[in-house]
XYZ file of N, CA, C and O in Angstrom:
464
model
N -9.311 -15.746 8.074
C -8.281 -15.120 8.875
C -8.601 -13.529 8.639
O -9.098 -13.207 7.576
N -9.086 -12.967 9.603
C -9.485 -11.157 9.624
C -8.143 -10.452 9.304
O -7.369 -10.757 9.829
N -8.392 -9.674 8.429
C -7.268 -8.833 8.240
C -7.831 -7.238 8.941
O -8.559 -6.346 8.259
N -7.547 -6.881 10.026
C -7.840 -5.901 10.687
C -6.927 -4.720 10.379
O -5.481 -5.022 9.708
N -7.480 -3.729 10.275
C -6.353 -2.370 9.847
C -5.215 -2.231 10.847
O -5.615 -2.376 11.994
N -3.993 -1.793 10.344
C -2.802 -1.412 11.023
C -3.204 -0.312 11.789
O -3.656 0.537 11.232
N -2.843 -0.297 13.322
C -3.038 1.172 13.933
C -1.903 2.082 13.224
O -1.154 1.860 12.547
N -1.929 3.418 13.538
C -1.382 4.228 12.835
C 0.103 4.212 13.489
O 0.194 4.029 14.788
N 0.901 3.937 12.781
C 2.446 3.625 13.359
C 3.177 5.096 13.865
O 2.853 6.042 13.391
N 3.683 4.553 14.895
C 4.954 5.808 15.500
C 6.000 5.760 14.509
O 6.422 4.899 14.098
N 6.476 6.879 14.266
C 7.467 7.212 13.088
C 8.828 7.463 13.891
O 8.855 8.379 14.919
N 9.820 6.879 13.576
C 11.051 7.095 14.084
C 11.699 7.539 12.858
O 12.193 6.922 11.987
N 12.309 9.137 13.166
C 12.565 9.876 12.144
C 14.186 9.496 12.045
O 14.850 10.141 12.950
N 14.962 8.738 11.177
C 16.288 8.426 10.979
C 16.949 9.041 9.794
O 18.061 8.377 9.509
N 16.119 9.987 9.359
C 16.742 10.478 8.135
C 18.219 11.234 8.124
O 18.191 11.864 9.100
N 19.069 10.961 7.220
C 20.372 11.652 7.416
C 21.398 10.567 8.244
O 22.526 11.141 8.430
N 20.946 9.636 8.934
C 21.719 8.683 9.813
C 22.299 7.791 9.026
O 21.245 7.161 8.028
N 23.392 7.271 9.033
C 23.859 6.048 8.428
C 23.928 4.980 8.940
O 23.982 4.884 10.594
N 24.091 3.850 8.690
C 24.206 2.505 8.970
C 25.177 2.481 10.075
O 26.208 2.754 10.092
N 24.604 2.032 11.564
C 23.784 1.213 11.731
C 22.774 2.025 12.826
O 21.660 1.740 13.322
N 22.986 3.321 12.458
C 22.089 4.378 13.352
C 20.512 4.035 13.184
O 19.804 4.218 14.268
N 19.831 4.126 12.068
C 18.559 3.883 11.858
C 17.687 2.505 12.637
O 17.279 2.606 13.162
N 18.794 1.336 12.445
C 18.205 0.302 13.242
C 18.463 0.459 14.892
O 17.377 0.258 15.603
N 19.433 1.150 15.450
C 19.776 1.477 16.715
C 18.470 2.332 17.277
O 18.005 2.057 18.195
N 18.161 3.177 16.401
C 17.023 4.289 17.010
C 15.523 3.466 17.055
O 14.893 3.631 18.043
N 15.503 2.507 15.747
C 14.307 1.790 15.977
C 14.261 1.019 16.818
O 13.271 0.628 17.812
N 15.460 0.142 17.087
C 15.725 -0.931 18.344
C 15.199 -0.104 20.003
O 14.517 -0.761 20.571
N 15.855 1.053 19.795
C 15.546 1.833 21.106
C 14.114 2.244 21.557
O 13.487 1.987 22.627
N 13.430 2.458 20.459
C 11.782 2.867 20.676
C 11.100 1.490 20.892
O 10.259 1.575 21.650
N 11.566 0.447 20.181
C 10.606 -0.794 20.309
C 10.631 -1.273 21.671
O 9.912 -1.963 22.142
N 11.978 -1.005 22.206
C 11.941 -1.587 23.661
C 10.969 -1.190 24.705
O 10.443 -1.960 25.361
N 10.383 0.065 24.465
C 9.523 0.495 25.572
C 7.883 0.398 24.882
O 6.873 0.745 25.360
N 7.815 -0.634 23.936
C 6.545 -0.842 23.350
C 5.885 -2.227 23.401
O 6.877 -3.253 23.766
N 4.769 -2.527 22.909
C 4.219 -3.649 23.222
C 4.181 -4.543 21.910
O 4.177 -4.034 20.833
N 3.949 -6.016 22.130
C 3.484 -6.742 20.796
C 2.474 -6.276 20.125
O 1.417 -5.940 20.638
N 2.444 -6.234 18.936
C 1.185 -5.359 18.186
C 1.345 -4.163 17.810
O 0.789 -3.619 16.783
N 2.333 -3.452 18.543
C 2.792 -2.050 18.327
C 3.170 -1.663 17.079
O 3.816 -2.935 16.259
N 2.910 -0.834 16.071
C 3.550 -0.552 14.765
C 4.300 0.696 14.945
O 4.090 1.680 15.230
N 5.667 0.341 14.434
C 6.617 1.469 14.230
C 7.120 1.458 12.675
O 7.342 0.672 12.131
N 7.462 2.904 12.399
C 7.887 3.070 10.944
C 9.209 3.752 11.074
O 9.124 4.716 11.667
N 10.146 3.669 10.725
C 11.301 4.244 10.458
C 11.465 4.772 9.119
O 11.229 4.356 8.149
N 11.858 6.226 9.342
C 12.009 6.957 8.129
C 13.499 6.983 7.834
O 14.302 7.279 8.993
N 14.260 6.573 6.620
C 15.538 6.546 6.415
C 16.063 6.849 5.315
O 15.523 6.486 4.185
N 16.976 7.667 4.959
C 17.889 7.936 3.685
C 18.862 7.062 3.305
O 19.611 7.028 2.458
N 19.242 6.144 4.565
C 20.245 5.304 4.260
C 19.981 4.034 3.353
O 19.097 3.380 3.999
N 20.317 3.830 2.378
C 19.793 2.642 1.392
C 20.197 1.206 2.158
O 19.134 0.295 2.059
N 21.075 1.294 2.926
C 21.520 0.220 3.623
C 19.981 -0.410 4.744
O 19.857 -1.559 4.984
N 19.299 0.457 5.062
C 18.198 0.613 6.096
C 17.071 -0.524 5.602
O 16.303 -1.205 5.925
N 16.784 -0.606 3.998
C 15.895 -1.232 3.463
C 16.291 -2.781 3.677
O 15.432 -3.654 3.678
N 17.462 -3.086 3.815
C 17.765 -4.557 4.195
C 17.988 -4.702 5.675
O 17.938 -5.728 5.961
N 18.859 -3.916 6.382
C 19.305 -3.799 7.745
C 17.779 -4.001 8.563
O 17.735 -4.830 9.545
N 16.934 -3.230 8.345
C 15.683 -3.000 9.184
C 14.882 -4.380 9.241
O 14.497 -4.931 10.168
N 14.657 -4.910 8.026
C 13.887 -6.321 7.866
C 14.512 -7.316 8.588
O 14.149 -8.485 9.142
N 16.005 -7.365 8.439
C 17.030 -8.455 9.301
C 16.710 -8.556 10.614
O 16.763 -9.487 11.320
N 17.074 -7.051 11.248
C 16.730 -6.819 12.480
C 15.245 -7.496 13.121
O 15.231 -8.268 13.975
N 14.379 -7.052 12.341
C 13.066 -7.268 12.426
C 12.746 -9.202 12.712
O 12.344 -9.738 13.490
N 13.264 -9.663 11.748
C 13.428 -11.337 11.756
C 13.923 -11.836 12.818
O 13.408 -12.702 13.517
N 15.360 -11.271 13.063
C 15.964 -11.595 14.196
C 15.469 -11.461 15.649
O 15.487 -12.351 16.611
N 14.262 -10.311 15.718
C 13.606 -10.095 16.749
C 12.231 -10.717 16.909
O 11.600 -10.481 17.797
N 11.947 -11.466 16.086
C 10.320 -11.965 15.657
C 9.491 -10.909 15.461
O 8.143 -11.158 15.925
N 9.635 -9.654 15.088
C 8.968 -9.001 14.253
C 8.495 -9.067 12.749
O 9.418 -9.671 12.293
N 7.791 -8.210 12.306
C 7.189 -8.531 10.884
C 7.284 -7.090 10.146
O 6.679 -6.156 10.571
N 7.841 -7.217 8.965
C 7.907 -5.795 8.146
C 6.454 -5.961 7.461
O 6.362 -6.904 6.903
N 5.893 -5.011 7.659
C 4.155 -4.841 7.059
C 4.297 -3.994 5.680
O 3.510 -4.147 4.836
N 5.420 -3.130 5.709
C 5.588 -2.424 4.306
C 7.069 -1.681 4.387
O 7.468 -1.662 5.158
N 7.543 -1.512 3.109
C 8.541 -1.057 2.708
C 8.445 -0.180 1.534
O 8.241 -0.921 0.456
N 8.362 1.227 1.730
C 8.124 1.931 0.600
C 9.018 3.059 0.370
O 9.695 3.439 1.581
N 8.677 3.912 -0.503
C 9.550 5.269 -0.904
C 8.583 6.194 -0.360
O 7.476 6.060 -1.140
N 8.952 7.175 0.164
C 7.996 8.096 0.604
C 8.131 9.175 -0.693
O 9.235 9.659 -1.004
N 6.866 9.586 -1.178
C 6.913 10.291 -2.398
C 6.914 11.926 -1.597
O 7.566 13.026 -2.281
N 6.094 12.235 -0.828
C 6.071 13.410 -0.307
C 6.214 13.554 1.404
O 5.366 13.167 1.886
N 7.414 14.326 1.668
C 7.395 14.102 3.084
C 7.327 15.830 3.627
O 7.934 16.772 2.959
N 6.619 16.163 4.430
C 6.483 17.415 5.255
C 7.075 17.278 6.406
O 6.997 16.057 7.393
N 8.087 18.225 6.595
C 8.933 18.292 7.438
C 8.818 19.662 8.367
O 8.396 21.078 7.898
N 8.234 19.595 9.916
C 8.168 20.878 10.448
C 9.200 20.856 11.415
O 9.441 20.190 12.594
N 9.738 22.047 11.787
C 10.838 22.201 12.755
C 10.432 23.434 13.662
O 9.866 24.245 13.129
N 10.557 23.564 14.788
C 10.304 24.509 15.768
C 11.521 25.234 15.802
O 11.207 26.102 16.793
N 12.427 25.186 15.445
C 13.661 26.187 15.526
C 14.588 25.480 16.620
O 14.234 24.663 17.320
N 15.482 25.855 17.203
C 16.390 25.495 18.088
C 15.597 26.247 19.569
O 16.015 27.712 19.405
N 15.335 25.399 20.297
C 14.972 26.167 21.586
C 16.070 26.277 22.403
O 15.763 27.061 23.556
N 17.344 26.090 22.378
C 18.338 26.226 23.463
C 18.628 27.708 23.308
O 18.812 28.252 22.199
N 18.995 28.148 24.525
C 19.618 29.607 24.513
C 20.699 29.598 23.904
O 21.654 28.897 23.852
N 20.845 30.847 23.166
C 22.070 31.231 22.457
C 23.262 31.709 23.333
O 23.160 32.474 24.519
N 24.597 31.415 23.097
C 25.569 31.730 24.128
C 25.732 33.301 23.752
O 25.103 33.900 22.743
N 26.032 34.118 25.032
C 26.259 35.478 25.018
C 26.590 36.108 23.635
O 26.100 37.119 23.048
N 27.706 35.380 23.053
C 28.202 36.113 21.786
C 27.530 35.877 20.654
O 28.153 35.946 19.463
N 26.567 34.675 20.673
C 25.861 34.414 19.414
C 24.888 35.178 18.676
O 24.630 34.911 17.805
N 24.605 36.246 19.417
C 23.651 36.827 18.984
C 22.222 36.277 19.537
O 22.163 35.613 20.465
N 21.011 36.897 18.670
C 19.814 36.444 19.448
C 19.561 34.915 19.089
O 19.913 34.600 18.017
N 18.494 34.284 19.687
C 18.178 33.087 19.487
C 17.522 33.114 17.976
O 17.011 33.970 17.889
N 17.739 31.855 17.719
C 16.862 31.824 16.228
C 15.557 31.446 16.214
O 14.739 31.037 17.242
N 14.813 32.088 15.267
C 13.292 32.063 15.229
C 12.674 30.657 14.973
O 13.598 30.030 14.176
N 11.704 30.257 15.410
C 11.112 29.025 15.093
C 10.673 29.222 13.312
O 10.469 30.018 12.797
N 10.912 28.069 12.929
C 10.672 28.053 11.598
C 9.599 26.713 11.130
O 9.814 26.004 11.614
N 9.039 26.832 10.022
C 8.270 25.839 9.623
C 8.812 25.368 7.975
O 8.834 26.388 7.106
N 8.664 24.317 7.813
C 9.537 23.966 6.352
C 8.685 22.822 5.686
O 8.421 22.094 6.440
N 8.428 22.758 4.220
C 7.807 22.126 3.744
C 8.560 21.534 2.620
O 9.032 22.485 1.886
N 8.698 20.185 2.654
C 9.672 19.593 1.305
C 9.349 18.322 0.671
O 8.724 17.683 1.863
N 10.104 18.096 -0.356
C 9.689 16.776 -0.966
C 10.524 15.945 -0.763
O 10.812 14.647 -1.014
N 11.835 16.456 -0.059
C 12.963 15.581 -0.100
C 13.867 15.867 1.216
O 13.493 17.052 1.792
N 14.802 15.180 1.453
C 15.679 15.609 2.746
C 16.868 16.438 2.000
O 17.061 16.584 0.686
N 17.543 17.141 3.154
C 18.321 18.127 2.606
C 19.564 17.812 1.723
O 19.894 18.487 0.939
N 20.021 16.496 1.665
C 20.920 15.814 0.721
C 20.554 15.749 -0.482
O 21.059 15.085 -1.529
N 18.837 15.624 -0.707
C 18.214 15.088 -2.109
C 18.005 13.803 -2.176
O 17.547 13.513 -3.274
N 18.340 13.049 -1.170
C 18.134 11.619 -1.105
C 16.687 10.863 -1.129
O 15.673 11.850 -0.746
N 16.692 9.689 -1.358
C 15.311 9.132 -1.391
C 15.055 8.989 0.291
O 16.002 8.486 1.122
N 13.777 8.760 0.707
C 13.633 8.450 1.854
C 12.651 7.366 1.990
O 11.561 7.337 1.274
N 12.814 6.382 2.525
C 12.579 4.906 2.868
C 11.514 4.948 3.957
O 12.007 5.436 4.888
N 10.440 4.293 3.823
C 9.447 4.089 5.277
C 9.309 2.604 5.322
O 8.915 2.008 4.671
N 9.955 2.089 6.165
C 9.970 0.570 6.549
C 9.069 0.602 7.910
O 9.421 0.965 9.086
N 7.843 -0.162 7.807
C 7.192 -0.142 8.591
C 7.045 -1.747 9.357
O 7.184 -2.746 8.733
N 7.115 -1.740 10.766
C 7.275 -3.008 11.314
C 6.176 -3.223 12.380
O 5.838 -2.280 13.346
N 5.531 -4.355 12.341
C 4.545 -4.610 13.548
C 5.503 -5.596 14.664
O 6.080 -6.439 14.255
N 5.601 -5.262 15.733
C 6.306 -5.560 16.862
C 5.804 -7.067 17.308
O 4.406 -7.264 17.416
N 6.331 -8.305 17.316
C 5.919 -9.312 17.529
C 6.137 -9.863 19.200
O 6.479 -8.876 19.994
N 6.113 -10.827 19.475
C 5.928 -11.223 20.868
C 7.297 -11.785 21.240
O 8.037 -12.037 22.376
């Protein structure tokens, strides 16, 4: 049996979302992907550690990794929407580097290889 390296997974960022939204976001992205594609969901909801593997089993997918992220780099481009007239100037673009999410919780990375 050959062990080919996993392709770089696409990240579904569901940090800050509560059950069932991490699974719903992952399922929405998976709908447009092919068997063999690899997706990683980032979640701060502890329930996702159980919900994502259960969803994967029910859909014929395989969880290939379930890990805690030690260092997460978050880059934001600011809010590109125009500000209302009375809201002042639009917000400037920002870049942020952090080791945790705003609520200080743990981020889990659950990687799934899509099946057929």
